[in-house]
mmCIF file of C-alpha atoms in Angstrom:
data_model
loop_
_atom_site.group_PDB
_atom_site.id
_atom_site.type_symbol
_atom_site.label_atom_id
_atom_site.label_comp_id
_atom_site.label_asym_id
_atom_site.label_seq_id
_atom_site.Cartn_x
_atom_site.Cartn_y
_atom_site.Cartn_z
ATOM 1 C CA MET A 1 -6.743 27.342 -6.327
ATOM 2 C CA GLN A 2 -4.867 24.513 -8.068
ATOM 3 C CA GLU A 3 -3.810 23.050 -4.740
ATOM 4 C CA LYS A 4 -7.417 23.002 -3.510
ATOM 5 C CA THR A 5 -8.499 21.421 -6.787
ATOM 6 C CA ASN A 6 -5.899 18.692 -6.364
ATOM 7 C CA ALA A 7 -7.110 18.092 -2.824
ATOM 8 C CA LEU A 8 -10.648 17.535 -4.151
ATOM 9 C CA LEU A 9 -9.332 14.997 -6.656
ATOM 10 C CA LEU A 10 -7.991 13.003 -3.707
ATOM 11 C CA ASP A 11 -11.328 13.105 -1.863
ATOM 12 C CA ASN A 12 -13.116 9.809 -2.498
ATOM 13 C CA ARG A 13 -16.458 11.429 -1.685
ATOM 14 C CA PHE A 14 -16.019 14.036 -4.422
ATOM 15 C CA VAL A 15 -14.888 11.496 -7.017
ATOM 16 C CA ASP A 16 -17.833 9.246 -6.155
ATOM 17 C CA TRP A 17 -20.239 12.164 -6.586
ATOM 18 C CA VAL A 18 -18.831 13.065 -10.027
ATOM 19 C CA ILE A 19 -18.864 9.545 -11.497
ATOM 20 C CA ASN A 20 -21.854 8.062 -9.644
ATOM 21 C CA PRO A 21 -25.313 9.599 -10.331
ATOM 22 C CA GLN A 22 -26.721 7.914 -7.198
ATOM 23 C CA SER A 23 -23.889 9.036 -4.934
ATOM 24 C CA PRO A 24 -24.898 9.353 -1.249
ATOM 25 C CA TYR A 25 -22.644 12.427 -1.052
ATOM 26 C CA ALA A 26 -24.633 14.472 -3.592
ATOM 27 C CA GLU A 27 -26.436 16.586 -1.003
ATOM 28 C CA TYR A 28 -23.186 17.321 0.855
ATOM 29 C CA TRP A 29 -21.345 18.579 -2.236
ATOM 30 C CA LEU A 30 -24.275 20.633 -3.503
ATOM 31 C CA GLN A 31 -24.415 22.445 -0.160
ATOM 32 C CA TRP A 32 -20.635 22.918 -0.177
ATOM 33 C CA ILE A 33 -20.693 24.353 -3.718
ATOM 34 C CA ASN A 34 -23.539 26.756 -2.890
ATOM 35 C CA ALA A 35 -21.716 28.020 0.207
ATOM 36 C CA ASN A 36 -19.571 30.501 -1.756
ATOM 37 C CA PRO A 37 -18.349 31.265 -5.318
ATOM 38 C CA GLU A 38 -14.808 30.017 -4.610
ATOM 39 C CA ASN A 39 -16.071 26.554 -3.708
ATOM 40 C CA ALA A 40 -18.116 26.476 -6.899
ATOM 41 C CA ALA A 41 -15.079 27.400 -9.021
ATOM 42 C CA ILE A 42 -12.860 24.799 -7.346
ATOM 43 C CA ALA A 43 -15.486 22.087 -7.748
ATOM 44 C CA GLU A 44 -16.032 22.983 -11.401
ATOM 45 C CA SER A 45 -12.301 22.777 -12.090
ATOM 46 C CA ALA A 46 -11.945 19.384 -10.393
ATOM 47 C CA LYS A 47 -15.104 18.061 -12.044
ATOM 48 C CA LYS A 48 -13.901 19.212 -15.466
ATOM 49 C CA PHE A 49 -10.592 17.422 -14.892
ATOM 50 C CA LEU A 50 -12.316 14.124 -14.045
ATOM 51 C CA LEU A 51 -14.753 14.348 -16.955
ATOM 52 C CA GLU A 52 -11.938 15.186 -19.393
ATOM 53 C CA PHE A 53 -10.088 12.172 -18.096
ATOM 54 C CA ARG A 54 -13.046 9.911 -18.770
ATOM 55 C CA ALA A 55 -13.455 11.417 -22.241
ATOM 56 C CA SER A 56 -9.809 10.714 -22.971
ATOM 57 C CA GLU A 57 -9.952 7.093 -21.854
ATOM 58 C CA LYS A 58 -9.552 5.897 -25.432
ATOM 59 C CA GLU A 59 -6.144 7.527 -25.497
ATOM 60 C CA VAL A 60 -4.905 5.353 -22.649
ATOM 61 C CA SER A 61 -2.599 2.507 -23.579
ATOM 62 C CA ARG A 62 -4.327 -0.873 -23.932
ATOM 63 C CA GLU A 63 -1.849 -2.530 -21.604
ATOM 64 C CA ILE A 64 -0.254 -0.943 -18.564
ATOM 65 C CA ASP A 65 2.361 -3.146 -16.931
ATOM 66 C CA ASN A 66 2.240 -3.736 -13.170
ATOM 67 C CA GLU A 67 5.737 -2.359 -12.678
ATOM 68 C CA THR A 68 4.690 1.051 -14.023
ATOM 69 C CA ILE A 69 1.543 1.076 -11.874
ATOM 70 C CA GLU A 70 3.555 0.168 -8.759
ATOM 71 C CA SER A 71 5.950 3.033 -9.505
ATOM 72 C CA MET A 72 3.119 5.581 -9.924
ATOM 73 C CA LEU A 73 1.425 4.415 -6.746
ATOM 74 C CA MET A 74 4.682 4.682 -4.798
ATOM 75 C CA ASN A 75 5.234 8.257 -5.975
ATOM 76 C CA ILE A 76 1.682 9.258 -5.062
ATOM 77 C CA ARG A 77 1.955 7.685 -1.597
ATOM 78 C CA GLN A 78 5.226 9.514 -0.972
ATOM 79 C CA ALA A 79 3.551 12.783 -1.924
ATOM 80 C CA ILE A 80 0.654 12.051 0.404
ATOM 81 C CA ASP A 81 3.038 11.233 3.255
ATOM 82 C CA HIS A 82 4.859 14.505 2.659
ATOM 83 C CA ASP A 83 1.688 16.589 2.795
ATOM 84 C CA SER A 84 -1.531 14.801 3.686
ATOM 85 C CA SER A 85 -3.739 17.760 2.814
ATOM 86 C CA VAL A 86 -2.457 18.708 -0.650
ATOM 87 C CA VAL A 87 -0.883 16.693 -3.449
ATOM 88 C CA ALA A 88 0.311 18.592 -6.497
ATOM 89 C CA ILE A 89 -0.260 16.629 -9.703
ATOM 90 C CA LYS A 90 2.587 17.249 -12.112
ATOM 91 C CA LYS A 91 2.059 16.690 -15.788
ATOM 92 C CA PRO A 92 4.448 14.120 -17.317
ATOM 93 C CA VAL A 93 5.876 14.624 -20.781
ATOM 94 C CA ASN A 94 3.666 11.909 -22.237
ATOM 95 C CA ARG A 95 0.006 13.056 -22.178
ATOM 96 C CA ARG A 96 -1.151 9.452 -22.094
ATOM 97 C CA TRP A 97 0.646 8.774 -18.824
ATOM 98 C CA TYR A 98 -0.608 12.079 -17.416
ATOM 99 C CA TRP A 99 -4.154 10.797 -17.622
ATOM 100 C CA ALA A 100 -3.115 7.393 -16.282
ATOM 101 C CA ALA A 101 -1.463 8.976 -13.237
ATOM 102 C CA ALA A 102 -4.526 11.113 -12.625
ATOM 103 C CA ALA A 103 -6.667 8.012 -12.806
ATOM 104 C CA VAL A 104 -4.554 6.242 -10.206
ATOM 105 C CA VAL A 105 -4.969 9.228 -7.853
ATOM 106 C CA SER A 106 -8.742 8.831 -8.110
ATOM 107 C CA VAL A 107 -8.418 5.065 -7.829
ATOM 108 C CA ILE A 108 -6.626 5.206 -4.474
ATOM 109 C CA SER A 109 -9.259 7.492 -3.002
ATOM 110 C CA LEU A 110 -12.364 5.850 -4.436
ATOM 111 C CA LEU A 111 -12.420 2.149 -5.149
ATOM 112 C CA GLY A 112 -8.954 0.653 -5.324
ATOM 113 C CA PHE A 113 -10.043 -0.455 -8.790
ATOM 114 C CA PHE A 114 -11.045 1.663 -11.770
ATOM 115 C CA TYR A 115 -11.965 0.792 -15.349
ATOM 116 C CA PHE A 116 -10.238 3.138 -17.785
ATOM 117 C CA THR A 117 -12.865 2.401 -20.413
ATOM 118 C CA SER A 118 -16.615 1.907 -20.440
ATOM 119 C CA GLY A 119 -18.982 -0.060 -22.654
ATOM 120 C CA ASN A 120 -17.211 -2.999 -24.300
ATOM 121 C CA ASN A 121 -13.720 -1.991 -23.159
ATOM 122 C CA ASN A 122 -12.539 -3.829 -20.061
ATOM 123 C CA ILE A 123 -9.110 -2.458 -19.170
ATOM 124 C CA GLN A 124 -8.718 -2.792 -15.405
ATOM 125 C CA VAL A 125 -6.022 -1.354 -13.156
ATOM 126 C CA SER A 126 -5.532 -3.004 -9.780
ATOM 127 C CA ALA A 127 -4.131 -1.067 -6.853
ATOM 128 C CA ALA A 128 -0.860 -2.103 -5.323
ATOM 129 C CA LYS A 129 -0.699 -4.593 -2.493
ATOM 130 C CA GLY A 130 -1.425 -3.163 0.930
ATOM 131 C CA ASP A 131 -4.225 -2.748 3.393
ATOM 132 C CA SER A 132 -7.393 -3.766 1.532
ATOM 133 C CA LYS A 133 -9.532 -1.588 3.784
ATOM 134 C CA GLU A 134 -7.979 1.508 2.195
ATOM 135 C CA LYS A 135 -9.141 0.389 -1.250
ATOM 136 C CA LEU A 136 -12.798 -0.245 -0.433
ATOM 137 C CA PRO A 137 -15.494 2.390 -0.975
ATOM 138 C CA PRO A 138 -17.260 3.684 2.133
ATOM 139 C CA SER A 139 -18.874 0.773 3.989
ATOM 140 C CA GLU A 140 -21.808 2.934 5.030
ATOM 141 C CA VAL A 141 -24.450 4.711 2.982
ATOM 142 C CA THR A 142 -25.950 8.002 4.162
ATOM 143 C CA HIS A 143 -29.269 9.020 2.655
ATOM 144 C CA PHE A 144 -30.585 12.554 3.222
ATOM 145 C CA ASN A 145 -34.086 13.560 2.167
ATOM 146 C CA GLY A 146 -33.711 17.110 0.878
ATOM 147 C CA SER A 147 -37.023 17.092 -0.992
ATOM 148 C CA GLU A 148 -40.338 18.576 0.113
ATOM 149 C CA LYS A 149 -42.039 15.169 0.365
ATOM 150 C CA ASN A 150 -41.484 11.920 2.231
ATOM 151 C CA GLU A 151 -39.041 9.632 0.467
ATOM 152 C CA LEU A 152 -39.122 5.845 0.289
ATOM 153 C CA VAL A 153 -35.772 4.185 1.025
ATOM 154 C CA PHE A 154 -35.217 0.478 0.356
ATOM 155 C CA LEU A 155 -32.685 -1.331 2.552
ATOM 156 C CA PRO A 156 -30.685 -4.335 1.290
ATOM 157 C CA ASP A 157 -32.455 -6.766 3.659
ATOM 158 C CA GLY A 158 -35.920 -6.024 2.239
ATOM 159 C CA SER A 159 -36.913 -3.476 4.896
ATOM 160 C CA LYS A 160 -38.457 -0.171 3.826
ATOM 161 C CA VAL A 161 -38.034 3.240 5.418
ATOM 162 C CA THR A 162 -40.213 6.264 4.694
ATOM 163 C CA LEU A 163 -37.921 9.194 5.384
ATOM 164 C CA ALA A 164 -39.490 12.542 6.266
ATOM 165 C CA LYS A 165 -38.275 15.855 4.833
ATOM 166 C CA GLY A 166 -34.920 16.946 6.266
ATOM 167 C CA SER A 167 -34.227 13.538 7.833
ATOM 168 C CA ARG A 168 -31.085 11.452 7.447
ATOM 169 C CA ILE A 169 -30.453 7.703 7.675
ATOM 170 C CA THR A 170 -27.140 5.830 7.682
ATOM 171 C CA TYR A 171 -26.733 2.084 7.231
ATOM 172 C CA SER A 172 -24.280 -0.587 6.105
ATOM 173 C CA ARG A 173 -24.031 -0.755 2.315
ATOM 174 C CA LEU A 174 -24.834 -4.485 2.241
ATOM 175 C CA MET A 175 -26.159 -5.159 5.768
ATOM 176 C CA ASN A 176 -24.143 -8.362 5.809
ATOM 177 C CA GLY A 177 -23.087 -8.352 9.469
ATOM 178 C CA LYS A 178 -24.580 -10.250 12.401
ATOM 179 C CA LYS A 179 -26.813 -7.266 13.146
ATOM 180 C CA ARG A 180 -28.737 -4.927 10.875
ATOM 181 C CA LYS A 181 -27.837 -1.462 12.184
ATOM 182 C CA VAL A 182 -29.278 1.911 11.188
ATOM 183 C CA SER A 183 -28.661 5.436 12.521
ATOM 184 C CA LEU A 184 -31.450 8.003 12.260
ATOM 185 C CA SER A 185 -31.646 11.761 12.570
ATOM 186 C CA GLY A 186 -35.115 13.219 12.069
ATOM 187 C CA GLU A 187 -38.344 11.294 11.516
ATOM 188 C CA ALA A 188 -39.007 8.028 9.702
ATOM 189 C CA PHE A 189 -41.521 5.199 9.472
ATOM 190 C CA PHE A 190 -39.964 1.721 9.402
ATOM 191 C CA ASP A 191 -41.385 -1.472 7.918
ATOM 192 C CA VAL A 192 -38.768 -4.033 8.954
ATOM 193 C CA GLU A 193 -38.319 -7.387 7.217
ATOM 194 C CA LYS A 194 -38.446 -10.268 9.693
ATOM 195 C CA ASN A 195 -35.193 -12.108 10.328
ATOM 196 C CA PRO A 196 -34.828 -13.498 13.888
ATOM 197 C CA GLU A 197 -31.216 -14.480 13.216
ATOM 198 C CA LYS A 198 -30.236 -10.885 12.400
ATOM 199 C CA PRO A 199 -31.998 -8.424 14.726
ATOM 200 C CA PHE A 200 -32.589 -4.891 13.448
ATOM 201 C CA TYR A 201 -31.211 -1.972 15.510
ATOM 202 C CA ILE A 202 -31.930 1.739 15.164
ATOM 203 C CA TYR A 203 -29.662 4.237 16.912
ATOM 204 C CA THR A 204 -30.748 7.780 17.695
ATOM 205 C CA THR A 205 -28.964 10.358 19.853
ATOM 206 C CA SER A 206 -30.384 8.963 23.097
ATOM 207 C CA MET A 207 -32.082 5.664 22.258
ATOM 208 C CA VAL A 208 -31.429 2.167 20.936
ATOM 209 C CA ILE A 209 -34.391 0.423 19.285
ATOM 210 C CA LYS A 210 -34.316 -3.325 18.645
ATOM 211 C CA VAL A 211 -36.851 -5.134 16.451
ATOM 212 C CA LEU A 212 -37.273 -8.541 14.824
ATOM 213 C CA GLY A 213 -39.900 -7.545 12.284
ATOM 214 C CA THR A 214 -42.565 -4.881 12.666
ATOM 215 C CA SER A 215 -43.709 -1.414 11.577
ATOM 216 C CA PHE A 216 -43.270 1.695 13.693
ATOM 217 C CA ARG A 217 -42.416 5.393 13.649
ATOM 218 C CA VAL A 218 -39.280 6.970 15.120
ATOM 219 C CA ASN A 219 -39.105 10.710 15.757
ATOM 220 C CA THR A 220 -35.957 12.567 16.861
ATOM 221 C CA LEU A 221 -37.055 16.055 15.836
ATOM 222 C CA ALA A 222 -36.688 19.053 18.180
ATOM 223 C CA GLY A 223 -34.879 16.943 20.761
ATOM 224 C CA LYS A 224 -38.059 14.986 21.568
ATOM 225 C CA GLU A 225 -37.228 11.406 20.736
ATOM 226 C CA SER A 226 -40.037 8.863 20.560
ATOM 227 C CA VAL A 227 -40.992 5.458 19.146
ATOM 228 C CA THR A 228 -44.582 4.619 18.162
ATOM 229 C CA VAL A 229 -45.421 0.985 17.332
ATOM 230 C CA LYS A 230 -48.010 0.135 14.677
ATOM 231 C CA THR A 231 -47.521 -3.639 14.403
ATOM 232 C CA GLY A 232 -45.310 -6.202 16.134
ATOM 233 C CA LYS A 233 -43.133 -5.562 19.163
ATOM 234 C CA VAL A 234 -39.979 -3.502 19.772
ATOM 235 C CA SER A 235 -37.491 -3.021 22.555
ATOM 236 C CA VAL A 236 -36.368 0.518 23.469
ATOM 237 C CA SER A 237 -33.487 1.432 25.768
ATOM 238 C CA LEU A 238 -31.205 4.371 26.500
ATOM 239 C CA ARG A 239 -27.847 4.646 24.784
ATOM 240 C CA GLY A 240 -24.775 4.468 26.946
ATOM 241 C CA LYS A 241 -22.509 1.974 28.654
ATOM 242 C CA GLY A 242 -24.502 -0.303 30.943
ATOM 243 C CA LEU A 243 -27.806 1.475 30.193
ATOM 244 C CA GLU A 244 -29.291 -0.702 27.469
ATOM 245 C CA LYS A 245 -30.337 -3.657 29.633
ATOM 246 C CA SER A 246 -31.227 -1.657 32.739
ATOM 247 C CA THR A 247 -33.562 0.781 30.934
ATOM 248 C CA GLU A 248 -35.175 -1.599 28.428
ATOM 249 C CA LYS A 249 -38.851 -1.019 27.666
ATOM 250 C CA ILE A 250 -40.997 -3.431 25.608
ATOM 251 C CA LEU A 251 -43.520 -1.728 23.325
ATOM 252 C CA LEU A 252 -46.643 -3.342 21.860
ATOM 253 C CA PRO A 253 -48.941 -2.020 19.093
ATOM 254 C CA GLN A 254 -50.564 1.357 19.832
ATOM 255 C CA GLN A 255 -47.933 2.250 22.426
ATOM 256 C CA ILE A 256 -45.454 5.112 22.348
ATOM 257 C CA CYS A 257 -42.168 5.410 24.209
ATOM 258 C CA THR A 258 -40.798 8.933 24.752
ATOM 259 C CA TYR A 259 -37.389 9.968 26.026
ATOM 260 C CA SER A 260 -37.536 12.490 28.871
ATOM 261 C CA ALA A 261 -34.343 14.552 28.805
ATOM 262 C CA PRO A 262 -34.816 16.233 32.235
ATOM 263 C CA LYS A 263 -35.334 12.890 33.975
ATOM 264 C CA HIS A 264 -33.103 10.932 31.591
ATOM 265 C CA GLU A 265 -35.660 8.138 31.367
ATOM 266 C CA LEU A 266 -38.080 6.437 28.981
ATOM 267 C CA ILE A 267 -41.815 6.951 29.471
ATOM 268 C CA THR A 268 -44.369 4.564 27.909
ATOM 269 C CA THR A 269 -47.983 5.552 27.209
ATOM 270 C CA SER A 270 -50.802 4.434 24.904
ATOM 271 C CA TYR A 271 -51.296 5.992 21.477
ATOM 272 C CA THR A 272 -54.446 5.542 19.382
ATOM 273 C CA GLY A 273 -54.054 8.154 16.640
ATOM 274 C CA LYS A 274 -52.038 8.238 13.440
ATOM 275 C CA SER A 275 -49.179 10.557 12.603
ATOM 276 C CA LYS A 276 -49.016 12.389 9.282
ATOM 277 C CA ILE A 277 -46.158 10.248 8.014
ATOM 278 C CA GLU A 278 -47.999 7.045 8.964
ATOM 279 C CA ILE A 279 -51.060 8.104 6.968
ATOM 280 C CA GLU A 280 -48.945 8.960 3.935
ATOM 281 C CA VAL A 281 -47.086 5.637 4.145
ATOM 282 C CA GLU A 282 -50.324 3.820 3.355
ATOM 283 C CA ASN A 283 -50.303 5.418 -0.108
ATOM 284 C CA ILE A 284 -46.663 4.603 -0.874
ATOM 285 C CA SER A 285 -45.803 1.441 -2.774
ATOM 286 C CA GLY A 286 -42.847 0.074 -4.718
ATOM 287 C CA TYR A 287 -42.052 0.248 -8.429
ATOM 288 C CA ASN A 288 -43.992 -1.645 -11.091
ATOM 289 C CA PHE A 289 -42.620 -2.429 -14.577
ATOM 290 C CA GLU A 290 -44.507 -4.019 -17.470
ATOM 291 C CA ASP A 291 -42.528 -5.170 -20.498
ATOM 292 C CA ALA A 292 -39.911 -2.538 -19.604
ATOM 293 C CA PRO A 293 -36.303 -2.356 -20.868
ATOM 294 C CA LEU A 294 -33.895 -4.059 -18.496
ATOM 295 C CA ALA A 295 -31.747 -0.897 -18.413
ATOM 296 C CA GLY A 296 -34.616 1.092 -16.863
ATOM 297 C CA VAL A 297 -35.265 -1.561 -14.220
ATOM 298 C CA LEU A 298 -31.583 -1.699 -13.247
ATOM 299 C CA LYS A 299 -31.366 2.098 -13.110
ATOM 300 C CA THR A 300 -34.267 2.102 -10.632
ATOM 301 C CA LEU A 301 -32.527 -0.632 -8.642
ATOM 302 C CA GLU A 302 -29.404 1.565 -8.415
ATOM 303 C CA LYS A 303 -31.490 4.420 -7.039
ATOM 304 C CA MET A 304 -33.307 2.175 -4.567
ATOM 305 C CA TYR A 305 -30.198 0.729 -2.955
ATOM 306 C CA ASN A 306 -27.452 3.295 -3.651
ATOM 307 C CA LEU A 307 -25.414 0.566 -5.336
ATOM 308 C CA PRO A 308 -24.013 0.834 -8.886
ATOM 309 C CA VAL A 309 -25.033 -1.945 -11.293
ATOM 310 C CA HIS A 310 -22.312 -3.088 -13.695
ATOM 311 C CA TYR A 311 -23.398 -4.832 -16.900
ATOM 312 C CA ASP A 312 -22.843 -4.709 -20.653
ATOM 313 C CA LYS A 313 -25.604 -2.487 -22.027
ATOM 314 C CA GLU A 314 -25.014 -3.662 -25.583
ATOM 315 C CA VAL A 315 -25.426 -7.334 -24.649
ATOM 316 C CA PHE A 316 -28.681 -6.742 -22.749
ATOM 317 C CA LYS A 317 -30.188 -4.055 -24.993
ATOM 318 C CA ASN A 318 -32.927 -6.396 -26.275
ATOM 319 C CA CYS A 319 -34.009 -7.572 -22.805
ATOM 320 C CA PHE A 320 -37.438 -6.558 -21.509
ATOM 321 C CA ILE A 321 -38.999 -7.538 -18.185
ATOM 322 C CA THR A 322 -42.247 -7.351 -16.205
ATOM 323 C CA ILE A 323 -41.643 -7.088 -12.472
ATOM 324 C CA SER A 324 -42.698 -5.367 -9.237
ATOM 325 C CA LEU A 325 -39.904 -4.117 -6.956
ATOM 326 C CA GLU A 326 -41.501 -3.978 -3.533
ATOM 327 C CA HIS A 327 -40.991 -5.940 -0.311
ATOM 328 C CA GLU A 328 -38.361 -8.467 -1.390
ATOM 329 C CA SER A 329 -34.715 -8.267 -0.374
ATOM 330 C CA LEU A 330 -32.146 -7.016 -2.868
ATOM 331 C CA GLU A 331 -30.907 -10.563 -3.466
ATOM 332 C CA ASP A 332 -34.415 -11.872 -4.109
ATOM 333 C CA LYS A 333 -35.076 -9.065 -6.606
ATOM 334 C CA LEU A 334 -31.840 -9.828 -8.447
ATOM 335 C CA GLN A 335 -32.622 -13.539 -8.584
ATOM 336 C CA VAL A 336 -35.935 -12.838 -10.310
ATOM 337 C CA ILE A 337 -34.428 -10.295 -12.706
ATOM 338 C CA THR A 338 -31.439 -12.402 -13.746
ATOM 339 C CA LYS A 339 -33.483 -15.609 -14.044
ATOM 340 C CA THR A 340 -35.910 -13.816 -16.364
ATOM 341 C CA VAL A 341 -33.146 -12.697 -18.755
ATOM 342 C CA GLY A 342 -30.946 -15.781 -18.383
ATOM 343 C CA ALA A 343 -28.127 -14.054 -16.506
ATOM 344 C CA SER A 344 -26.249 -14.337 -13.215
ATOM 345 C CA PHE A 345 -25.297 -11.766 -10.593
ATOM 346 C CA SER A 346 -22.861 -11.083 -7.773
ATOM 347 C CA ILE A 347 -22.963 -8.452 -5.009
ATOM 348 C CA SER A 348 -20.002 -6.792 -3.317
ATOM 349 C CA ASP A 349 -19.068 -3.450 -1.753
ATOM 350 C CA TYR A 350 -18.203 -2.308 -5.277
ATOM 351 C CA GLY A 351 -21.767 -2.829 -6.466
ATOM 352 C CA ILE A 352 -23.828 -5.353 -8.398
ATOM 353 C CA SER A 353 -22.371 -7.217 -11.377
ATOM 354 C CA ILE A 354 -24.638 -8.906 -13.936
ATOM 355 C CA GLU A 355 -23.351 -11.233 -16.641
ATOM 356 C CA GLY A 356 -25.083 -13.222 -19.351
ATOM 357 C CA ARG A 357 -25.591 -13.673 -23.065
ATOM 358 C CA GLY A 358 -28.436 -11.223 -23.347
ATOM 359 C CA CYS A 359 -31.794 -11.596 -25.133
ATOM 360 C CA LYS A 360 -32.427 -12.218 -28.824
#
């Protein structure tokens, strides 16, 4: 059991789930734990280890020299090379270094960086030099709607997706590439923010949908894939090498494009009704705050975008804000929030960082 526990500690997805309340892997680990009692026991052991480590952070030395870190990292890498599936964590004589070594194990798997302390303590350990891609958190976010109701998902570019029950969407954490790309399994209603310079693509099992700014429904349930346009214009084509241009169909409002598996083709017809999800979308809005604590607004922002927000809670404890979080992009929302409380922000794959002097 100890070997399996150690393996979990090296799984960046598990570590992210334990330390990040908005982790995109929550649904995966809950299903894995409920699969059998052994999984539950292993997860509990690994979770207890990580939480005990965080509770013992005050015991960690205030300064850890780079030479010692390099040595620990080298030993861990050698262990991984020896057995990629299991790494046994041996307890050093000094309890303080035991926790430090455990932290570095989690660091390598999760972020490449980890703060040993929270709140006002800012002790940072940097990973050793190497391939930076290995130190970044997952570049994609997967959101699964396991609830009984439709769920509103906010994308970093300002687009909104109403995700039906049992549906899954995957997208780039920051959407900072030349294209805005999303993968969908299930059913969703999209309200895409216009940006002609960065076209929006949706990938299903059989189709590729390209839009510049519009609202429409995509359904991939029961193997019957379809796209129904409410406003604007979209392009639909079949997935596959050389198929996208040759099978392209242009859809206008009140048209539906359906994929025919037997004929392996796209069929376009008119559509005048409204689907259940489209009707429910009309009653869904964003989040409104009136003279609310900044901490509550930022917590909602974390949930909306699956990005952790790093800031000093003590510094900003007296900050209150009135704001509506709706159609704007993540950057626009942050500009309004930080300007209101006299702060600044930065966005990276590691999350959102907010700095300032706080409010009197």
